[in-house]
Amino acid sequence: MASTLEKFIHSLDFRALPRVLQIQSGFYCQGSVCGMFGNECSLSTEEVIKVVGFKINKLVASICEDNKGSQFSAKVELPLNFPGLYKVVADKTPYFSIEEIARKVSIGPTRFGQPCFYSTTDIKLANFTIKHDEQITFNSVEEVHGTMVVNCVVVRNNWSHSFTLPFSQKGEFYECEDDQMYTLKEIAEWKISKSRNRIVKLSNTLHLWNSSSPLPENFDGCLNLMPVYEVEVVLKYQKNIVHILSDLDVEVKDVTDCYDINSFLQPLSLEDIFERTSKEFPMVAEIMEGPSGSKKPYKLLSTGKEIVIYKKYQAARVLASEMRSDSSKRRYLIPMNYKGKFKRSPREFPTAYDLVIARSEKEYLHVVATKAFVSPHEELFSVSVGDQFLVQQCQSSEVLYEGRKKLIDVLACEQILSDSYKKVLLPMYMEGGFVEVIHDKKQYHLSEICKEFNLPFNVKVSVRDLSIEKDVLAAVPGLQFEEEITDSYLLISSANSPVESWEIPVHRLNMLVHLLSKDVQTAVPPVTRTTVEEISEEEYCMLRIYENLTLPPPPRPPKKPT
């Protein structure tokens, strides 16, 4: 049965890819596709194409200014980076099975991918009953003993109850109200269900848009968002990926079940390669679509190049940030084989509580006060700017508070005087300012720092890595090592001149390859070059989110008595 390309893509489950489509009507030769993506594309009747991927490219928004979401009038196009924060309006159209929810709604490992629904009737499980109108959080999808299920959570009396719901579970399910704020990009990636539009309420306009805004002046109404997808297709007997928009005026028919899909080249992402078994490595591949970027080794990963992929593995990296006061910090992932050396740099501590966290059993923490503090208790010390302390330990102490003795947490220190030391107590809630005094002049390799000290840790490069043509870290005046993370990598080299190999990140490098039936000359990779990876602010935030998902929250700092 034929349908428009737009309708087909809107209803297509990403897990059903790839799909082979036959063009039923329409001819497309020039215009926006060539201009936007640099690919000239003609789609004529009865031509066969293979859809290998799609993602939201932009949003078409119908404007409703009555703030009720009932009457929508003018339509405007909004790019995904259009500024503002938006509140999602709960969808009033029900879902009739758990499978329908799993197929149409994005369910993933972050808070964005944990949608909430309620059932209009009670759901009786083996040892648990979900009450009607009770909020159910959908956390993940998995296969259990051959049955697809959704892992769910219900919270009752501050107690979480975990259970699974099979895809076969029928009912009438409605989306719960969501009080979170999202950017348009987050809504496009996580909050627009397949075959459905999404109504949002503009909550906070960020005045960052340089050109004239497509929205009415002082607009505070609702928007009905319809996604326009960028579709990745492979034309028969061609190697390159062609990008077209889903609103292209053509009709298509799904002929996957009656067509030899192997007659097309099979594009594979780095995630697809990583999912292969270790026995399948090494392998030779040709790049069908290279990543953007001009830095080594990425500028060598251009379309048409052949590479050898030797192995897949998890590798440790240190997440580091440039030390500067403004928001334009540069972020880096530093491999453990970095051959440069570092010297310690002073850390800054805004409160006495931060001193407790930073202190080490190996050495005393020596700090200088940069902000005065007057203690409200005679038993505790008042700090002046320039006072120096050796931080010792956390303990409890009695203070006189409103005529009564009270036990509070304090920080025991030694004040450094000109010719002696004085034992003093600082309140843990003290809001002051301290700068570390560094006595250690030793130069450290990265692995030594991770082994001997707690992160975060401030450093600067004292000896650059001579194996790197241009060591970007050497020019940075100061770095803060924030945490050690583990990430997925592939080890690759050029197939034609394998003089060196590189580690490329699986989840941060967008490229497509297809495998070649060629033998690898040697299974032993050449020397691996050190690559310090500079990452974007968005990639930095996602790394911190994923790395800290399983970590318990830090303890709350003590509050100042009122």
Coordinates of C-alpha atoms in Angstrom, one line a residue:
M1 CA 0.0 0.0 0.0
A2 CA 1.5 3.3 -1.1
S3 CA 1.8 6.3 1.3
T4 CA 3.6 9.6 1.3
L5 CA 7.3 9.5 2.3
E6 CA 6.3 11.8 5.2
K7 CA 3.6 9.5 6.5
F8 CA 5.8 6.4 6.2
I9 CA 8.8 8.0 8.1
H10 CA 6.5 9.4 10.8
S11 CA 5.2 5.9 11.5
L12 CA 8.5 3.9 11.0
D13 CA 10.0 2.2 14.1
F14 CA 13.8 2.9 14.1
R15 CA 14.3 -0.8 15.2
A16 CA 12.7 -1.9 11.9
L17 CA 15.6 -0.5 9.8
P18 CA 16.7 -1.0 7.1
R19 CA 13.7 -0.8 4.9
V20 CA 13.5 -1.0 1.1
L21 CA 11.1 1.4 -0.6
Q22 CA 9.9 1.7 -4.1
I23 CA 9.0 5.1 -5.5
Q24 CA 5.3 5.0 -6.6
S25 CA 5.0 8.5 -7.9
G26 CA 7.1 11.7 -8.0
F27 CA 10.3 12.9 -9.6
Y28 CA 12.8 15.0 -7.7
C29 CA 15.9 16.5 -9.3
Q30 CA 16.9 19.8 -7.9
G31 CA 16.4 22.2 -5.1
S32 CA 16.8 21.9 -1.3
V33 CA 18.4 18.4 -1.1
C34 CA 21.3 19.4 -3.3
G35 CA 21.7 22.7 -1.6
M36 CA 21.4 21.4 2.0
F37 CA 23.5 18.2 1.9
G38 CA 25.6 18.4 -1.2
N39 CA 24.1 15.4 -2.8
E40 CA 22.3 15.6 -6.1
C41 CA 19.3 13.2 -6.0
S42 CA 16.6 12.2 -8.4
L43 CA 13.8 9.8 -7.3
S44 CA 11.8 8.6 -10.2
T45 CA 8.8 6.2 -10.4
E46 CA 9.6 2.5 -9.7
E47 CA 13.1 3.4 -8.4
V48 CA 14.2 1.4 -5.4
I49 CA 16.0 2.9 -2.4
K50 CA 17.0 1.6 1.0
V51 CA 16.3 3.7 4.1
V52 CA 19.1 3.2 6.7
G53 CA 18.5 5.9 9.2
F54 CA 16.6 9.1 10.0
K55 CA 16.7 11.9 12.6
I56 CA 14.7 15.0 13.2
N57 CA 16.1 17.9 11.1
K58 CA 13.7 20.7 12.0
L59 CA 10.2 21.3 13.5
V60 CA 7.2 22.8 11.8
A61 CA 5.2 24.7 14.6
S62 CA 1.6 25.6 14.4
I63 CA 1.0 28.7 16.6
C64 CA -1.8 29.0 19.1
E65 CA -2.0 32.3 20.9
D66 CA -5.0 31.6 23.2
N67 CA -2.8 29.6 25.6
K68 CA -5.4 26.7 25.6
G69 CA -4.0 24.7 22.6
S70 CA -7.4 24.6 20.9
Q71 CA -7.1 26.8 17.8
F72 CA -3.9 26.7 15.8
S73 CA -3.3 29.1 12.9
A74 CA 0.0 30.1 11.3
K75 CA 2.8 27.7 10.8
V76 CA 6.5 28.5 11.1
E77 CA 9.7 26.5 10.9
L78 CA 11.9 26.2 13.9
P79 CA 15.5 24.9 13.9
L80 CA 16.4 22.5 16.8
N81 CA 18.7 25.1 18.3
F82 CA 16.0 27.7 18.5
P83 CA 16.4 29.1 22.1
G84 CA 13.8 28.9 24.9
L85 CA 12.6 26.4 27.5
Y86 CA 9.3 24.6 26.9
K87 CA 6.8 22.7 29.0
V88 CA 5.4 19.5 27.4
V89 CA 1.6 19.3 27.3
A90 CA 0.3 15.8 28.1
D91 CA -1.0 14.0 25.1
K92 CA -4.8 13.4 25.4
T93 CA -4.8 10.6 22.9
P94 CA -4.6 7.2 24.7
Y95 CA -2.3 4.2 24.0
F96 CA -4.0 0.8 24.0
S97 CA -1.1 -1.5 24.8
I98 CA 2.4 -1.5 26.4
E99 CA 3.8 -2.5 23.0
E100 CA 2.3 0.6 21.3
I101 CA 4.0 2.7 24.0
A102 CA 7.3 0.9 23.5
R103 CA 7.2 1.3 19.7
K104 CA 6.2 4.9 19.6
V105 CA 7.7 6.5 22.7
S106 CA 11.5 7.1 23.3
I107 CA 12.5 5.0 26.4
G108 CA 16.2 5.3 27.3
P109 CA 18.8 5.5 30.1
T110 CA 18.5 9.2 30.9
R111 CA 15.8 11.2 32.7
F112 CA 14.6 12.3 29.3
G113 CA 13.9 8.7 28.3
Q114 CA 11.8 7.8 31.4
P115 CA 8.2 8.7 30.4
C116 CA 5.3 8.4 32.8
F117 CA 1.8 7.0 32.1
Y118 CA -1.3 6.0 34.0
S119 CA -3.9 3.3 33.3
T120 CA -7.6 4.0 33.5
T121 CA -8.1 0.6 35.1
D122 CA -6.3 -1.5 37.8
I123 CA -3.6 -3.8 36.5
K124 CA -3.2 -7.0 38.5
L125 CA 0.3 -8.6 38.4
A126 CA 1.4 -11.8 40.1
N127 CA 2.2 -10.1 43.5
F128 CA 1.4 -6.5 42.9
T129 CA -1.6 -4.4 41.7
I130 CA -1.2 -1.1 39.9
K131 CA -4.1 1.1 40.8
H132 CA -5.9 3.1 38.2
D133 CA -4.6 6.7 37.7
E134 CA -1.3 5.7 39.5
Q135 CA 1.8 7.1 37.8
I136 CA 4.0 4.4 36.2
T137 CA 7.5 5.3 35.2
F138 CA 8.9 3.4 32.1
N139 CA 12.7 2.9 32.6
S140 CA 13.9 0.5 29.9
V141 CA 12.9 -2.2 27.4
E142 CA 14.4 -5.7 27.4
E143 CA 13.8 -9.3 26.5
V144 CA 13.2 -11.8 29.3
H145 CA 12.9 -15.5 28.4
G146 CA 11.9 -14.6 24.9
T147 CA 9.2 -12.1 25.9
M148 CA 9.6 -8.3 25.4
V149 CA 8.9 -6.4 28.6
V150 CA 9.2 -2.8 29.9
N151 CA 10.9 -2.3 33.3
C152 CA 8.7 0.0 35.3
V153 CA 8.6 1.7 38.7
V154 CA 5.7 2.9 40.9
V155 CA 6.4 5.1 43.9
R156 CA 4.1 4.7 47.0
N157 CA 4.8 6.5 50.3
N158 CA 8.3 7.4 49.1
W159 CA 9.0 3.7 48.4
S160 CA 9.8 2.5 44.9
H161 CA 8.2 -0.7 43.6
S162 CA 9.9 -2.2 40.5
F163 CA 8.1 -4.6 38.1
T164 CA 7.8 -5.5 34.5
L165 CA 4.9 -5.1 32.0
P166 CA 4.9 -7.4 28.9
F167 CA 4.3 -5.9 25.5
S168 CA 1.1 -8.0 25.4
Q169 CA -0.5 -6.0 28.3
K170 CA -3.6 -4.3 26.9
G171 CA -5.4 -1.3 28.4
E172 CA -6.0 2.4 28.1
F173 CA -2.9 4.4 29.0
Y174 CA -2.6 8.1 29.1
E175 CA 0.5 10.3 29.4
C176 CA 1.1 11.9 32.8
E177 CA 1.6 15.7 33.2
D178 CA 5.3 16.6 33.1
D179 CA 6.5 19.7 35.1
Q180 CA 10.0 19.6 33.7
M181 CA 11.3 22.2 31.2
Y182 CA 13.0 21.2 28.0
T183 CA 14.9 22.7 25.1
L184 CA 13.5 22.1 21.5
K185 CA 16.4 19.8 20.8
E186 CA 15.6 17.7 23.9
I187 CA 11.9 17.6 22.9
A188 CA 12.8 16.5 19.4
E189 CA 15.0 13.7 20.6
W190 CA 12.9 12.3 23.4
K191 CA 9.4 13.8 23.7
I192 CA 7.8 13.4 20.2
S193 CA 6.1 10.0 19.8
K194 CA 6.0 8.3 16.4
S195 CA 3.0 9.2 14.3
R196 CA 2.1 12.0 16.7
N197 CA 2.7 15.7 17.0
R198 CA 3.6 17.3 20.3
I199 CA 2.0 20.4 21.9
V200 CA 4.4 22.5 24.0
K201 CA 4.0 25.7 26.1
L202 CA 6.7 28.3 25.8
S203 CA 7.8 28.9 29.5
N204 CA 11.0 30.9 29.2
T205 CA 12.3 32.7 26.2
L206 CA 16.1 32.9 26.0
H207 CA 17.0 36.1 24.1
L208 CA 19.8 34.5 22.1
W209 CA 18.4 34.4 18.6
N210 CA 20.4 36.7 16.4
S211 CA 18.0 37.0 13.5
S212 CA 14.3 38.0 13.7
S213 CA 12.3 35.5 15.6
P214 CA 9.7 33.5 13.6
L215 CA 7.3 33.6 16.6
P216 CA 5.0 36.6 17.3
E217 CA 6.4 39.3 19.6
N218 CA 5.9 38.6 23.3
F219 CA 4.5 35.2 22.4
D220 CA 3.5 33.1 25.4
G221 CA 1.0 30.6 23.9
C222 CA 1.2 27.0 22.7
L223 CA 3.0 25.4 19.8
N224 CA 2.0 22.2 18.0
L225 CA 5.2 20.7 16.8
M226 CA 5.4 18.4 13.8
P227 CA 8.9 16.9 13.0
V228 CA 10.5 17.0 9.6
Y229 CA 13.1 14.2 9.4
E230 CA 16.4 14.0 7.6
V231 CA 16.3 10.5 6.0
E232 CA 19.5 8.6 5.1
V233 CA 19.0 6.5 2.0
V234 CA 21.2 4.3 -0.2
L235 CA 20.6 4.2 -3.9
K236 CA 21.2 0.9 -5.7
Y237 CA 24.8 0.3 -6.9
Q238 CA 26.0 3.5 -5.2
K239 CA 28.3 3.8 -2.2
N240 CA 27.5 7.2 -0.9
I241 CA 24.7 8.0 1.6
V242 CA 22.1 10.4 0.3
H243 CA 20.1 12.7 2.6
I244 CA 16.6 13.7 1.8
L245 CA 13.9 15.4 3.9
S246 CA 10.7 13.5 4.9
D247 CA 8.4 16.2 3.5
L248 CA 9.6 15.5 0.0
D249 CA 6.6 15.2 -2.3
V250 CA 6.8 11.6 -3.3
E251 CA 4.8 8.4 -2.6
V252 CA 6.5 5.2 -1.6
K253 CA 5.7 1.5 -1.0
D254 CA 7.5 -0.8 1.5
V255 CA 8.9 -3.7 -0.6
T256 CA 11.4 -5.0 2.0
D257 CA 9.8 -8.5 2.3
C258 CA 9.9 -9.2 -1.4
Y259 CA 13.3 -7.6 -2.3
D260 CA 16.9 -8.8 -1.9
I261 CA 18.2 -6.3 0.6
N262 CA 21.8 -7.6 0.1
S263 CA 21.8 -6.1 -3.4
F264 CA 22.4 -2.8 -1.6
L265 CA 25.6 -1.9 0.3
Q266 CA 25.0 -2.2 4.0
P267 CA 26.1 1.0 5.9
L268 CA 27.2 0.3 9.5
S269 CA 27.7 2.9 12.2
L270 CA 30.5 2.6 14.7
E271 CA 27.9 1.3 17.2
D272 CA 27.0 -1.5 14.8
I273 CA 30.7 -2.4 14.4
F274 CA 31.2 -2.4 18.2
E275 CA 28.3 -4.8 18.7
R276 CA 30.1 -7.5 16.6
T277 CA 31.8 -10.3 18.4
S278 CA 35.5 -10.0 19.1
K279 CA 36.2 -13.0 16.9
E280 CA 35.2 -11.0 13.8
F281 CA 38.1 -8.6 14.3
P282 CA 40.2 -7.4 12.6
M283 CA 38.2 -6.3 9.5
V284 CA 38.6 -4.0 6.5
A285 CA 36.0 -1.3 5.9
E286 CA 35.4 1.5 3.4
I287 CA 34.1 4.8 4.8
M288 CA 30.7 5.7 3.2
E289 CA 30.3 8.9 5.2
G290 CA 33.1 10.5 7.1
P291 CA 32.8 12.5 10.3
S292 CA 33.0 16.3 10.3
G293 CA 36.2 17.9 11.8
S294 CA 39.7 18.8 10.6
K295 CA 41.7 17.4 13.5
K296 CA 43.8 14.3 13.3
P297 CA 42.9 11.5 13.0
Y298 CA 39.4 12.6 11.8
K299 CA 40.6 14.4 8.7
L300 CA 42.0 11.1 7.5
L301 CA 38.6 9.5 7.9
S302 CA 37.2 10.9 4.7
T303 CA 34.6 9.3 2.4
G304 CA 36.0 6.5 0.2
K305 CA 39.1 5.8 2.4
E306 CA 39.7 2.2 3.5
I307 CA 40.6 1.5 7.1
V308 CA 41.5 -1.6 9.2
I309 CA 39.5 -2.0 12.4
Y310 CA 41.7 -4.1 14.7
K311 CA 39.6 -4.5 17.8
K312 CA 37.0 -3.1 20.1
Y313 CA 37.4 -2.4 23.8
Q314 CA 36.7 -0.2 26.8
A315 CA 39.4 2.3 27.7
A316 CA 39.9 4.7 30.6
R317 CA 40.0 8.5 30.1
V318 CA 40.4 11.4 32.5
L319 CA 37.7 14.1 31.9
A320 CA 39.5 17.5 32.3
S321 CA 38.3 21.1 32.1
E322 CA 40.2 24.3 31.4
M323 CA 40.5 26.4 34.6
R324 CA 39.0 29.7 33.9
S325 CA 36.3 31.9 35.5
D326 CA 34.0 32.4 32.5
S327 CA 31.7 29.8 31.0
S328 CA 33.7 29.2 27.8
K329 CA 35.8 26.4 29.3
R330 CA 37.3 23.9 26.9
R331 CA 36.8 20.2 27.8
Y332 CA 39.2 17.3 27.2
L333 CA 39.3 13.5 27.4
I334 CA 42.9 12.5 28.1
P335 CA 44.0 8.9 27.6
M336 CA 46.1 7.1 30.1
N337 CA 49.0 6.7 27.6
Y338 CA 49.5 10.5 27.6
K339 CA 53.3 10.9 27.9
G340 CA 53.4 14.4 29.2
K341 CA 54.0 15.3 32.8
F342 CA 52.0 17.5 35.2
K343 CA 52.7 19.7 38.2
R344 CA 50.1 20.3 40.9
S345 CA 48.2 23.6 40.9
P346 CA 46.4 25.2 43.9
R347 CA 42.8 24.3 44.5
E348 CA 40.2 26.7 45.7
F349 CA 37.6 25.8 48.4
P350 CA 34.5 28.0 49.0
T351 CA 33.6 26.4 52.4
A352 CA 35.1 24.5 55.3
Y353 CA 33.0 21.5 54.2
D354 CA 35.0 21.4 50.9
L355 CA 38.2 21.2 52.9
V356 CA 36.9 18.0 54.6
I357 CA 36.2 16.4 51.2
A358 CA 39.6 17.4 49.8
R359 CA 41.8 16.4 52.7
S360 CA 44.1 13.3 52.3
E361 CA 45.6 10.8 54.6
K362 CA 48.9 11.1 52.8
E363 CA 49.6 14.7 53.5
Y364 CA 48.3 17.7 55.4
L365 CA 46.1 20.1 53.4
H366 CA 47.7 23.6 53.7
V367 CA 45.4 26.5 52.9
V368 CA 45.3 30.3 53.1
A369 CA 42.0 32.1 53.9
T370 CA 40.9 34.6 51.1
K371 CA 37.7 35.7 52.9
A372 CA 37.1 36.8 56.5
F373 CA 34.6 35.0 58.7
V374 CA 33.3 36.1 62.1
S375 CA 32.2 33.1 64.2
P376 CA 28.9 33.5 66.1
H377 CA 30.2 31.2 68.8
E378 CA 33.0 32.0 71.3
E379 CA 34.2 28.4 71.2
L380 CA 34.9 28.6 67.4
F381 CA 37.6 30.5 65.6
S382 CA 37.0 33.7 63.6
V383 CA 39.0 33.8 60.4
S384 CA 40.9 36.8 58.9
V385 CA 42.1 37.1 55.3
G386 CA 45.6 35.7 55.1
D387 CA 45.3 33.2 58.0
Q388 CA 47.0 29.9 57.2
F389 CA 45.8 26.5 58.4
L390 CA 46.7 22.8 58.3
V391 CA 43.5 20.9 57.9
Q392 CA 43.3 17.9 60.2
Q393 CA 39.9 16.2 60.8
C394 CA 36.2 16.5 61.2
Q395 CA 34.8 16.2 64.7
S396 CA 31.9 17.3 67.0
S397 CA 32.1 20.1 69.5
E398 CA 29.7 21.7 72.0
V399 CA 28.8 25.4 71.5
L400 CA 26.6 27.7 73.5
Y401 CA 23.5 28.4 71.3
E402 CA 20.6 30.6 72.7
G403 CA 21.7 29.8 76.2
R404 CA 21.8 26.1 75.7
K405 CA 24.7 23.8 74.8
K406 CA 24.4 22.3 71.3
L407 CA 26.6 19.7 69.6
I408 CA 27.7 20.7 66.0
D409 CA 30.2 19.4 63.4
V410 CA 33.4 21.3 63.3
L411 CA 36.7 21.1 61.4
A412 CA 39.8 20.8 63.5
C413 CA 42.8 22.7 62.1
E414 CA 46.1 24.1 63.2
Q415 CA 46.6 27.8 62.5
I416 CA 50.2 28.5 61.3
L417 CA 51.7 31.4 63.3
S418 CA 55.1 32.9 62.8
D419 CA 56.9 30.5 65.2
S420 CA 54.2 28.1 66.4
Y421 CA 50.9 26.3 65.7
K422 CA 47.6 27.0 67.3
K423 CA 44.7 24.4 67.5
V424 CA 41.5 26.0 66.3
L425 CA 38.0 24.8 65.4
L426 CA 36.1 26.0 62.3
P427 CA 32.3 25.5 61.9
M428 CA 31.5 23.1 59.1
Y429 CA 28.9 25.5 57.7
M430 CA 31.4 28.3 57.4
E431 CA 31.2 30.2 54.1
G432 CA 34.6 31.5 53.5
G433 CA 37.3 31.1 50.9
F434 CA 40.5 29.1 50.9
V435 CA 43.4 28.6 48.4
E436 CA 45.7 25.6 48.7
V437 CA 49.4 26.1 49.3
I438 CA 51.4 23.6 47.2
H439 CA 54.7 22.3 48.6
D440 CA 55.0 19.3 46.3
K441 CA 57.2 20.2 43.3
K442 CA 57.2 16.7 41.8
Q443 CA 56.2 16.1 38.2
Y444 CA 53.6 13.4 37.7
H445 CA 52.4 11.2 34.9
L446 CA 48.6 11.0 34.5
S447 CA 48.4 7.4 35.8
E448 CA 50.3 8.4 38.9
I449 CA 47.9 11.2 39.7
C450 CA 44.9 8.9 39.3
K451 CA 46.5 6.3 41.6
E452 CA 47.8 8.6 44.3
F453 CA 45.3 11.5 44.6
N454 CA 41.5 12.0 44.8
L455 CA 39.8 13.8 41.9
P456 CA 39.0 16.6 41.3
F457 CA 42.6 17.7 41.1
N458 CA 44.2 20.8 39.7
V459 CA 47.3 20.6 37.5
K460 CA 49.3 22.3 34.7
V461 CA 51.4 20.7 32.0
S462 CA 55.1 20.9 32.9
V463 CA 56.4 18.6 30.1
R464 CA 54.4 18.3 27.0
D465 CA 53.8 14.9 25.2
L466 CA 56.5 14.9 22.5
S467 CA 54.8 12.1 20.6
I468 CA 51.9 14.4 19.7
E469 CA 52.5 16.8 16.8
K470 CA 50.7 19.6 18.6
D471 CA 49.9 18.9 22.3
V472 CA 46.8 21.1 22.9
L473 CA 47.2 20.6 26.7
A474 CA 50.6 22.3 26.7
A475 CA 49.0 25.7 25.9
V476 CA 46.4 25.5 28.6
P477 CA 47.4 27.5 31.7
G478 CA 45.6 25.3 34.1
L479 CA 43.5 22.1 34.1
Q480 CA 41.2 20.4 36.5
F481 CA 41.0 16.7 36.4
E482 CA 37.4 16.0 37.2
E483 CA 36.9 12.3 37.1
E484 CA 38.1 9.1 35.5
I485 CA 35.6 7.6 33.1
T486 CA 35.4 4.4 30.9
D487 CA 34.2 4.6 27.3
S488 CA 34.0 2.5 24.2
Y489 CA 36.6 2.7 21.4
L490 CA 37.7 1.1 18.2
L491 CA 41.4 0.8 17.2
I492 CA 41.9 1.6 13.5
S493 CA 44.6 2.4 11.0
S494 CA 44.7 3.3 7.3
A495 CA 44.5 0.2 5.1
N496 CA 46.9 1.5 2.5
S497 CA 49.7 2.8 4.8
P498 CA 49.3 1.4 8.3
V499 CA 52.2 3.2 10.0
E500 CA 50.2 4.2 13.0
S501 CA 46.9 3.4 14.7
W502 CA 44.3 5.5 16.6
E503 CA 41.6 5.0 19.1
I504 CA 38.3 6.5 17.9
P505 CA 35.3 7.0 20.2
V506 CA 32.3 4.9 19.3
H507 CA 29.6 7.1 20.7
R508 CA 30.9 10.6 19.7
L509 CA 32.0 10.0 16.1
N510 CA 29.2 10.0 13.5
M511 CA 30.4 8.0 10.5
L512 CA 29.2 5.2 8.3
V513 CA 31.2 2.3 6.8
H514 CA 30.6 -0.8 4.9
L515 CA 32.7 -4.0 5.3
L516 CA 35.0 -5.2 2.5
S517 CA 35.8 -8.9 1.9
K518 CA 39.5 -8.3 2.1
D519 CA 42.1 -10.0 4.2
V520 CA 44.0 -8.0 6.8
Q521 CA 47.7 -8.2 6.1
T522 CA 48.7 -8.3 9.8
A523 CA 46.5 -8.7 12.9
V524 CA 49.0 -6.8 15.0
P525 CA 48.2 -3.1 14.9
P526 CA 51.0 -0.5 14.4
V527 CA 52.0 1.8 17.2
T528 CA 49.0 3.6 18.8
R529 CA 49.2 7.4 18.7
T530 CA 48.1 9.3 21.7
T531 CA 45.0 11.4 21.0
V532 CA 43.7 14.1 23.4
E533 CA 40.1 14.5 22.4
E534 CA 38.5 17.9 22.8
I535 CA 34.8 17.6 23.4
S536 CA 31.8 19.9 23.2
E537 CA 29.9 21.3 26.1
E538 CA 26.9 19.0 25.2
E539 CA 29.2 15.9 25.0
Y540 CA 30.7 16.9 28.4
C541 CA 27.3 17.2 30.0
M542 CA 26.2 13.8 28.6
L543 CA 29.4 12.1 29.8
R544 CA 28.8 13.5 33.3
I545 CA 25.2 12.4 33.3
Y546 CA 25.9 8.8 32.1
E547 CA 29.0 8.4 34.4
N548 CA 27.1 9.5 37.5
L549 CA 23.8 7.6 36.8
T550 CA 24.8 4.8 39.2
L551 CA 26.6 6.9 41.8
P552 CA 24.8 7.8 45.0
P553 CA 24.3 11.6 45.5
P554 CA 26.9 13.3 47.7
P555 CA 26.0 14.1 51.3
R556 CA 24.3 17.4 51.9
P557 CA 26.6 20.1 53.4
P558 CA 25.8 21.3 56.9
K559 CA 23.4 24.2 57.2
K560 CA 24.1 27.3 59.2
P561 CA 21.9 27.3 62.4
T562 CA 19.0 29.8 62.1

